[in-house]
Amino acid sequence: MKITRQRLRELIKEECEAIEDEEYEESLLREADGDLDIFVMNTTIVYSKDINTSSMLNKIRGVEGVTRATPQGESVNAGPNLLRHFIDIKFIIERGSVELYTNKLIKKLGSFPEIIRVRVMKVNQVER
């Protein structure tokens, strides 16, 4: 039985898709089994009034590892052009220490031009 090149390509493509699907399913199972560490960082963030709160929260959610950025209450004036908001940031750590990731996250948030100051009040691990 002879297999044409076209048929061989199709078989290889099907096998690659099956492998990718299997790897994706395994990653979902690892996540469901609790291999990931989930933390919540309680922060106070001072930011410019030039950006609205939802846009600032979306920027925070865009940081790698962050799964949720939830404001607590309303923002308050922190100066003539500044707002201060209590925000809970939920993030996942697959490997490494929470201190290293927290420092990386604070530096990343500080690199946004609209965010003036980030103050971490506490970091708690979330129980599943």
N, CA, C and O atoms as a DFTB+ gen file, in Angstrom:
512 C
 N C O
     1  1       0.845      -1.173       0.000
     2  2       0.000       0.000       0.000
     3  2       0.892       1.238       0.000
     4  3       1.710       1.426       0.900
     5  1       0.730       2.052      -0.985
     6  2       1.544       3.240      -1.154
     7  2       0.775       4.457      -0.646
     8  3      -0.413       4.618      -0.927
     9  1       1.486       5.329       0.124
    10  2       0.881       6.557       0.648
    11  2       1.460       7.729      -0.133
    12  3       2.674       7.853      -0.294
    13  1       0.576       8.574      -0.609
    14  2       1.027       9.747      -1.363
    15  2       1.571      10.796      -0.399
    16  3       1.325      10.750       0.807
    17  1       2.311      11.732      -0.959
    18  2       2.858      12.808      -0.142
    19  2       1.742      13.628       0.508
    20  3       1.832      14.002       1.677
    21  1       0.718      13.893      -0.246
    22  2      -0.407      14.672       0.272
    23  2      -1.049      13.965       1.464
    24  3      -1.342      14.591       2.483
    25  1      -1.264      12.661       1.327
    26  2      -1.877      11.893       2.413
    27  2      -0.958      11.838       3.625
    28  3      -1.435      11.875       4.759
    29  1       0.349      11.749       3.408
    30  2       1.317      11.747       4.490
    31  2       1.285      13.088       5.237
    32  3       1.337      13.124       6.467
    33  1       1.201      14.173       4.489
    34  2       1.089      15.495       5.114
    35  2      -0.177      15.601       5.965
    36  3      -0.148      16.144       7.069
    37  1      -1.273      15.084       5.449
    38  2      -2.528      15.119       6.193
    39  2      -2.426      14.315       7.486
    40  3      -2.907      14.749       8.532
    41  1      -1.798      13.143       7.410
    42  2      -1.636      12.308       8.598
    43  2      -0.756      12.997       9.647
    44  3      -1.053      12.963      10.841
    45  1       0.321      13.617       9.185
    46  2       1.209      14.334      10.109
    47  2       0.466      15.496      10.764
    48  3       0.589      15.716      11.969
    49  1      -0.294      16.229       9.979
    50  2      -1.061      17.365      10.501
    51  2      -2.082      16.884      11.543
    52  3      -2.217      17.498      12.602
    53  1      -2.789      15.808      11.257
    54  2      -3.772      15.258      12.194
    55  2      -3.103      14.823      13.499
    56  3      -3.631      15.061      14.585
    57  1      -1.943      14.188      13.381
    58  2      -1.238      13.723      14.570
    59  2      -0.752      14.905      15.408
    60  3      -0.839      14.861      16.635
    61  1      -0.246      15.951      14.775
    62  2       0.200      17.147      15.498
    63  2      -0.967      17.805      16.236
    64  3      -0.816      18.228      17.382
    65  1      -2.115      17.891      15.591
    66  2      -3.302      18.464      16.237
    67  2      -3.733      17.619      17.428
    68  3      -4.126      18.160      18.462
    69  1      -3.664      16.309      17.293
    70  2      -4.026      15.422      18.405
    71  2      -3.081      15.605      19.581
    72  3      -3.512      15.603      20.734
    73  1      -1.785      15.763      19.294
    74  2      -0.791      15.977      20.359
    75  2      -1.049      17.307      21.049
    76  3      -0.999      17.375      22.278
    77  1      -1.327      18.381      20.286
    78  2      -1.612      19.686      20.874
    79  2      -2.859      19.630      21.752
    80  3      -2.878      20.204      22.841
    81  1      -3.898      18.942      21.284
    82  2      -5.120      18.803      22.071
    83  2      -4.841      18.069      23.380
    84  3      -5.353      18.448      24.434
    85  1      -4.030      17.022      23.306
    86  2      -3.694      16.249      24.501
    87  2      -2.900      17.086      25.488
    88  3      -3.151      17.019      26.691
    89  1      -1.940      17.879      25.000
    90  2      -1.148      18.742      25.871
    91  2      -2.031      19.801      26.525
    92  3      -1.852      20.116      27.702
    93  1      -2.978      20.347      25.774
    94  2      -3.894      21.345      26.322
    95  2      -4.762      20.728      27.420
    96  3      -4.965      21.332      28.473
    97  1      -5.268      19.528      27.166
    98  2      -6.085      18.842      28.173
    99  2      -5.276      18.556      29.424
   100  3      -5.790      18.686      30.535
   101  1      -4.009      18.166      29.262
   102  2      -3.155      17.901      30.415
   103  2      -2.919      19.173      31.216
   104  3      -2.901      19.126      32.446
   105  1      -2.739      20.314      30.545
   106  2      -2.536      21.575      31.272
   107  2      -3.789      21.959      32.051
   108  3      -3.696      22.479      33.163
   109  1      -4.967      21.703      31.469
   110  2      -6.211      21.973      32.194
   111  2      -6.344      21.070      33.415
   112  3      -6.782      21.512      34.478
   113  1      -5.966      19.811      33.260
   114  2      -6.035      18.889      34.385
   115  2      -5.059      19.282      35.488
   116  3      -5.398      19.202      36.669
   117  1      -3.844      19.707      35.117
   118  2      -2.874      20.164      36.114
   119  2      -3.433      21.342      36.894
   120  3      -3.296      21.412      38.115
   121  1      -4.068      22.271      36.177
   122  2      -4.647      23.439      36.831
   123  2      -5.776      23.018      37.771
   124  3      -5.876      23.528      38.887
   125  1      -6.620      22.096      37.328
   126  2      -7.737      21.625      38.155
   127  2      -7.244      20.843      39.366
   128  3      -7.878      20.868      40.420
   129  1      -6.114      20.148      39.221
   130  2      -5.576      19.373      40.332
   131  2      -4.914      20.247      41.382
   132  3      -4.579      19.768      42.465
   133  1      -4.723      21.510      41.079
   134  2      -4.160      22.415      42.079
   135  2      -2.657      22.515      42.051
   136  3      -2.057      22.828      43.079
   137  1      -2.019      22.265      40.925
   138  2      -0.572      22.425      40.835
   139  2      -0.151      23.890      40.863
   140  3       1.025      24.193      41.061
   141  1      -1.093      24.791      40.667
   142  2      -0.795      26.212      40.620
   143  2      -1.060      26.849      41.979
   144  3      -2.013      26.486      42.669
   145  1      -0.215      27.794      42.355
   146  2      -0.412      28.550      43.587
   147  2      -1.113      29.850      43.244
   148  3      -0.669      30.593      42.369
   149  1      -2.214      30.123      43.940
   150  2      -3.010      31.317      43.688
   151  2      -2.891      32.243      44.895
   152  3      -3.029      31.808      46.038
   153  1      -2.633      33.525      44.630
   154  2      -2.462      34.511      45.688
   155  2      -3.329      35.735      45.393
   156  3      -3.703      35.995      44.249
   157  1      -3.639      36.488      46.472
   158  2      -4.315      37.774      46.336
   159  2      -3.443      38.814      47.023
   160  3      -3.076      38.663      48.189
   161  1      -3.115      39.875      46.286
   162  2      -2.305      40.959      46.808
   163  2      -3.216      42.170      47.018
   164  3      -3.806      42.686      46.068
   165  1      -3.322      42.616      48.270
   166  2      -4.105      43.805      48.591
   167  2      -3.209      45.019      48.409
   168  3      -2.167      45.126      49.055
   169  1      -3.607      45.934      47.534
   170  2      -2.767      47.075      47.207
   171  2      -3.543      48.383      47.305
   172  3      -4.772      48.409      47.256
   173  1      -2.791      49.455      47.443
   174  2      -3.301      50.800      47.263
   175  2      -2.547      51.363      46.065
   176  3      -1.317      51.388      46.056
   177  1      -3.281      51.810      45.063
   178  2      -2.648      52.326      43.857
   179  2      -3.062      53.780      43.666
   180  3      -4.247      54.113      43.682
   181  1      -2.068      54.630      43.488
   182  2      -2.303      56.037      43.172
   183  2      -2.027      56.204      41.692
   184  3      -0.966      55.822      41.199
   185  1      -2.997      56.780      40.984
   186  2      -2.870      56.908      39.538
   187  2      -3.432      58.238      39.055
   188  3      -4.167      58.924      39.766
   189  1      -3.072      58.572      37.850
   190  2      -3.460      59.839      37.242
   191  2      -4.942      59.840      36.882
   192  3      -5.501      58.815      36.492
   193  1      -5.567      61.011      37.020
   194  2      -6.969      61.154      36.617
   195  2      -7.121      61.119      35.100
   196  3      -8.239      61.041      34.591
   197  1      -6.004      61.178      34.376
   198  2      -6.047      61.161      32.907
   199  2      -6.537      59.820      32.369
   200  3      -6.988      59.747      31.226
   201  1      -6.457      58.762      33.168
   202  2      -6.916      57.447      32.736
   203  2      -8.116      57.061      33.611
   204  3      -8.119      57.299      34.819
   205  1      -9.123      56.467      32.989
   206  2     -10.270      56.055      33.806
   207  2      -9.941      54.741      34.518
   208  3      -9.029      54.012      34.127
   209  1     -10.696      54.467      35.553
   210  2     -10.408      53.315      36.412
   211  2     -10.469      51.993      35.661
   212  3      -9.617      51.129      35.867
   213  1     -11.460      51.819      34.795
   214  2     -11.581      50.546      34.088
   215  2     -10.398      50.312      33.145
   216  3      -9.944      49.177      33.003
   217  1      -9.899      51.354      32.507
   218  2      -8.720      51.203      31.634
   219  2      -7.490      50.829      32.447
   220  3      -6.680      50.010      32.012
   221  1      -7.347      51.429      33.633
   222  2      -6.213      51.112      34.487
   223  2      -6.304      49.662      34.976
   224  3      -5.295      48.958      35.025
   225  1      -7.516      49.218      35.339
   226  2      -7.700      47.833      35.774
   227  2      -7.401      46.858      34.636
   228  3      -6.829      45.793      34.868
   229  1      -7.781      47.211      33.416
   230  2      -7.493      46.357      32.263
   231  2      -5.991      46.244      32.027
   232  3      -5.505      45.179      31.646
   233  1      -5.251      47.328      32.247
   234  2      -3.791      47.262      32.108
   235  2      -3.197      46.303      33.139
   236  3      -2.285      45.534      32.835
   237  1      -3.728      46.361      34.360
   238  2      -3.243      45.465      35.414
   239  2      -3.563      44.022      35.046
   240  3      -2.715      43.143      35.200
   241  1      -4.775      43.769      34.564
   242  2      -5.171      42.408      34.173
   243  2      -4.328      41.868      33.023
   244  3      -4.218      40.656      32.841
   245  1      -3.736      42.770      32.252
   246  2      -2.916      42.368      31.118
   247  2      -1.530      41.871      31.502
   248  3      -0.813      41.335      30.657
   249  1      -1.144      42.040      32.757
   250  2       0.172      41.593      33.211
   251  2       0.170      40.070      33.323
   252  3      -0.799      39.479      33.801
   253  1       1.241      39.447      32.886
   254  2       1.335      37.989      32.913
   255  2       1.184      37.449      34.329
   256  3       1.855      37.904      35.256
   257  1       0.293      36.471      34.484
   258  2       0.058      35.849      35.776
   259  2      -1.138      36.417      36.515
   260  3      -1.706      35.742      37.374
   261  1      -1.536      37.650      36.200
   262  2      -2.672      38.278      36.874
   263  2      -3.959      37.737      36.271
   264  3      -4.134      37.725      35.053
   265  1      -4.862      37.288      37.146
   266  2      -6.134      36.758      36.677
   267  2      -7.296      37.683      36.995
   268  3      -8.347      37.616      36.359
   269  1      -7.097      38.556      37.996
   270  2      -8.194      39.431      38.384
   271  2      -7.634      40.677      39.048
   272  3      -6.655      40.604      39.790
   273  1      -8.254      41.819      38.784
   274  2      -7.953      43.069      39.478
   275  2      -9.298      43.656      39.880
   276  3     -10.059      44.125      39.033
   277  1      -9.588      43.628      41.185
   278  2     -10.898      44.023      41.679
   279  2     -10.778      45.255      42.561
   280  3     -10.071      45.224      43.569
   281  1     -11.465      46.350      42.196
   282  2     -11.443      47.532      43.055
   283  2     -12.286      47.310      44.301
   284  3     -13.336      46.670      44.242
   285  1     -11.830      47.831      45.414
   286  2     -12.564      47.749      46.674
   287  2     -13.080      49.149      47.004
   288  3     -12.302      50.022      47.389
   289  1     -14.365      49.363      46.859
   290  2     -14.947      50.668      47.127
   291  2     -14.701      51.640      45.985
   292  3     -14.386      51.246      44.862
   293  1     -14.851      52.902      46.299
   294  2     -14.676      53.969      45.307
   295  2     -13.290      54.584      45.428
   296  3     -12.653      54.497      46.478
   297  1     -12.831      55.200      44.359
   298  2     -11.557      55.899      44.401
   299  2     -11.740      57.223      45.152
   300  3     -12.829      57.797      45.174
   301  1     -10.655      57.688      45.763
   302  2     -10.676      58.970      46.477
   303  2      -9.582      59.858      45.902
   304  3      -8.592      59.370      45.358
   305  1      -9.771      61.163      46.028
   306  2      -8.769      62.106      45.538
   307  2      -7.500      61.985      46.368
   308  3      -7.552      61.929      47.597
   309  1      -6.364      61.945      45.688
   310  2      -5.065      61.870      46.354
   311  2      -4.210      63.080      46.006
   312  3      -3.036      63.141      46.369
   313  1      -4.784      64.020      45.320
   314  2      -4.087      65.216      44.889
   315  2      -4.900      65.894      43.814
   316  3      -5.982      65.420      43.467
   317  1      -4.404      66.993      43.278
   318  2      -5.190      67.718      42.272
   319  2      -5.472      66.903      41.004
   320  3      -6.536      67.058      40.404
   321  1      -4.554      66.054      40.593
   322  2      -4.738      65.258      39.374
   323  2      -4.584      63.767      39.623
   324  3      -4.322      63.005      38.693
   325  1      -4.748      63.335      40.901
   326  2      -4.496      61.942      41.251
   327  2      -5.688      61.316      41.965
   328  3      -6.447      61.990      42.661
   329  1      -5.828      60.014      41.772
   330  2      -6.827      59.221      42.483
   331  2      -6.122      58.090      43.219
   332  3      -5.073      57.617      42.783
   333  1      -6.702      57.659      44.339
   334  2      -6.178      56.519      45.093
   335  2      -7.295      55.487      45.192
   336  3      -8.449      55.823      45.461
   337  1      -6.931      54.225      44.969
   338  2      -7.922      53.154      44.967
   339  2      -7.334      51.924      45.645
   340  3      -6.168      51.590      45.434
   341  1      -8.149      51.248      46.464
   342  2      -7.761      49.950      47.013
   343  2      -8.137      48.897      45.984
   344  3      -9.288      48.824      45.552
   345  1      -7.164      48.081      45.592
   346  2      -7.387      47.079      44.551
   347  2      -6.814      45.744      45.007
   348  3      -5.669      45.663      45.452
   349  1      -7.631      44.692      44.887
   350  2      -7.158      43.332      45.136
   351  2      -6.740      42.733      43.801
   352  3      -7.525      42.687      42.854
   353  1      -5.485      42.272      43.737
   354  2      -4.951      41.685      42.513
   355  2      -4.732      40.198      42.768
   356  3      -3.942      39.817      43.632
   357  1      -5.433      39.368      42.012
   358  2      -5.296      37.917      42.132
   359  2      -4.337      37.446      41.045
   360  3      -4.464      37.831      39.883
   361  1      -3.376      36.609      41.431
   362  2      -2.402      36.127      40.453
   363  2      -2.039      34.683      40.722
   364  3      -2.256      34.158      41.814
   365  1      -1.481      34.053      39.701
   366  2      -1.092      32.642      39.742
   367  2       0.412      32.537      39.572
   368  3       1.008      33.213      38.733
   369  1       1.017      31.673      40.386
   370  2       2.449      31.385      40.260
   371  2       2.592      29.908      39.933
   372  3       2.163      29.053      40.708
   373  1       3.189      29.605      38.794
   374  2       3.423      28.212      38.420
   375  2       4.708      27.688      39.038
   376  3       4.794      26.520      39.416
   377  1       5.708      28.557      39.137
   378  2       6.970      28.152      39.744
   379  2       7.662      29.406      40.267
   380  3       7.351      30.518      39.840
   381  1       8.591      29.224      41.185
   382  2       9.293      30.352      41.772
   383  2       8.633      30.789      43.067
   384  3       7.632      30.219      43.501
   385  1       9.215      31.814      43.672
   386  2       8.701      32.270      44.962
   387  2       7.712      33.418      44.787
   388  3       7.738      34.143      43.792
   389  1       6.858      33.559      45.765
   390  2       5.858      34.625      45.727
   391  2       6.535      35.993      45.853
   392  3       6.053      36.970      45.280
   393  1       7.636      36.077      46.589
   394  2       8.337      37.347      46.743
   395  2       8.902      37.833      45.411
   396  3       8.786      39.009      45.069
   397  1       9.511      36.917      44.668
   398  2      10.061      37.291      43.369
   399  2       8.967      37.763      42.420
   400  3       9.125      38.776      41.738
   401  1       7.848      37.023      42.376
   402  2       6.769      37.417      41.478
   403  2       6.158      38.744      41.924
   404  3       5.856      39.599      41.091
   405  1       5.974      38.920      43.235
   406  2       5.391      40.164      43.743
   407  2       6.263      41.356      43.373
   408  3       5.749      42.387      42.939
   409  1       7.576      41.228      43.539
   410  2       8.492      42.312      43.158
   411  2       8.410      42.599      41.663
   412  3       8.402      43.756      41.243
   413  1       8.348      41.538      40.867
   414  2       8.228      41.700      39.419
   415  2       6.924      42.415      39.065
   416  3       6.903      43.291      38.201
   417  1       5.847      42.037      39.735
   418  2       4.543      42.653      39.475
   419  2       4.542      44.132      39.862
   420  3       4.015      44.965      39.125
   421  1       5.126      44.459      41.006
   422  2       5.184      45.860      41.441
   423  2       5.994      46.684      40.452
   424  3       5.594      47.795      40.105
   425  1       7.127      46.159      39.992
   426  2       7.939      46.875      39.002
   427  2       7.168      47.084      37.703
   428  3       7.232      48.154      37.099
   429  1       6.438      46.053      37.279
   430  2       5.656      46.157      36.042
   431  2       4.576      47.217      36.183
   432  3       4.383      48.031      35.280
   433  1       3.864      47.215      37.319
   434  2       2.823      48.221      37.536
   435  2       3.429      49.617      37.608
   436  3       2.847      50.574      37.098
   437  1       4.593      49.736      38.237
   438  2       5.271      51.032      38.321
   439  2       5.767      51.534      36.975
   440  3       6.026      52.728      36.821
   441  1       5.903      50.646      36.001
   442  2       6.368      51.063      34.680
   443  2       5.255      51.707      33.850
   444  3       5.533      52.351      32.840
   445  1       4.002      51.537      34.267
   446  2       2.897      52.190      33.558
   447  2       2.941      53.686      33.882
   448  3       2.986      54.053      35.056
   449  1       2.929      54.553      32.872
   450  2       3.072      55.992      33.139
   451  2       1.918      56.583      33.959
   452  3       2.112      57.584      34.649
   453  1       0.741      55.992      33.898
   454  2      -0.403      56.535      34.615
   455  2      -0.371      56.205      36.100
   456  3      -0.968      56.917      36.907
   457  1       0.324      55.125      36.468
   458  2       0.379      54.697      37.866
   459  2       1.556      55.389      38.546
   460  3       2.707      55.260      38.130
   461  1       1.231      56.126      39.602
   462  2       2.237      56.916      40.306
   463  2       2.882      56.114      41.432
   464  3       4.100      56.146      41.606
   465  1       2.060      55.394      42.197
   466  2       2.577      54.660      43.352
   467  2       1.781      53.378      43.559
   468  3       0.564      53.350      43.380
   469  1       2.491      52.313      43.940
   470  2       1.867      51.034      44.291
   471  2       2.336      50.686      45.693
   472  3       3.535      50.604      45.958
   473  1       1.385      50.484      46.580
   474  2       1.712      50.100      47.955
   475  2       1.029      48.770      48.254
   476  3      -0.191      48.648      48.154
   477  1       1.834      47.777      48.621
   478  2       1.297      46.452      48.939
   479  2       1.039      46.390      50.432
   480  3       1.927      46.644      51.245
   481  1      -0.194      46.047      50.778
   482  2      -0.538      45.937      52.194
   483  2      -0.335      44.522      52.697
   484  3       0.219      44.325      53.779
   485  1      -0.778      43.518      51.920
   486  2      -0.518      42.127      52.288
   487  2      -0.756      41.228      51.088
   488  3      -1.448      41.596      50.138
   489  1      -0.160      40.027      51.155
   490  2      -0.313      39.010      50.136
   491  2      -0.746      37.737      50.834
   492  3      -0.075      37.264      51.751
   493  1      -1.875      37.178      50.396
   494  2      -2.408      35.949      50.987
   495  2      -2.526      34.874      49.923
   496  3      -2.867      35.155      48.773
   497  1      -2.240      33.632      50.319
   498  2      -2.484      32.516      49.422
   499  2      -3.947      32.148      49.521
   500  3      -4.517      32.119      50.612
   501  1      -4.554      31.867      48.381
   502  2      -5.968      31.531      48.307
   503  2      -6.119      30.039      48.445
   504  3      -5.440      29.274      47.761
   505  1      -7.005      29.619      49.325
   506  2      -7.325      28.201      49.478
   507  2      -8.341      27.827      48.422
   508  3      -9.246      28.607      48.126
   509  1      -8.203      26.651      47.854
   510  2      -9.183      26.191      46.867
   511  2     -10.222      25.345      47.532
   512  3     -11.140      24.859      46.871
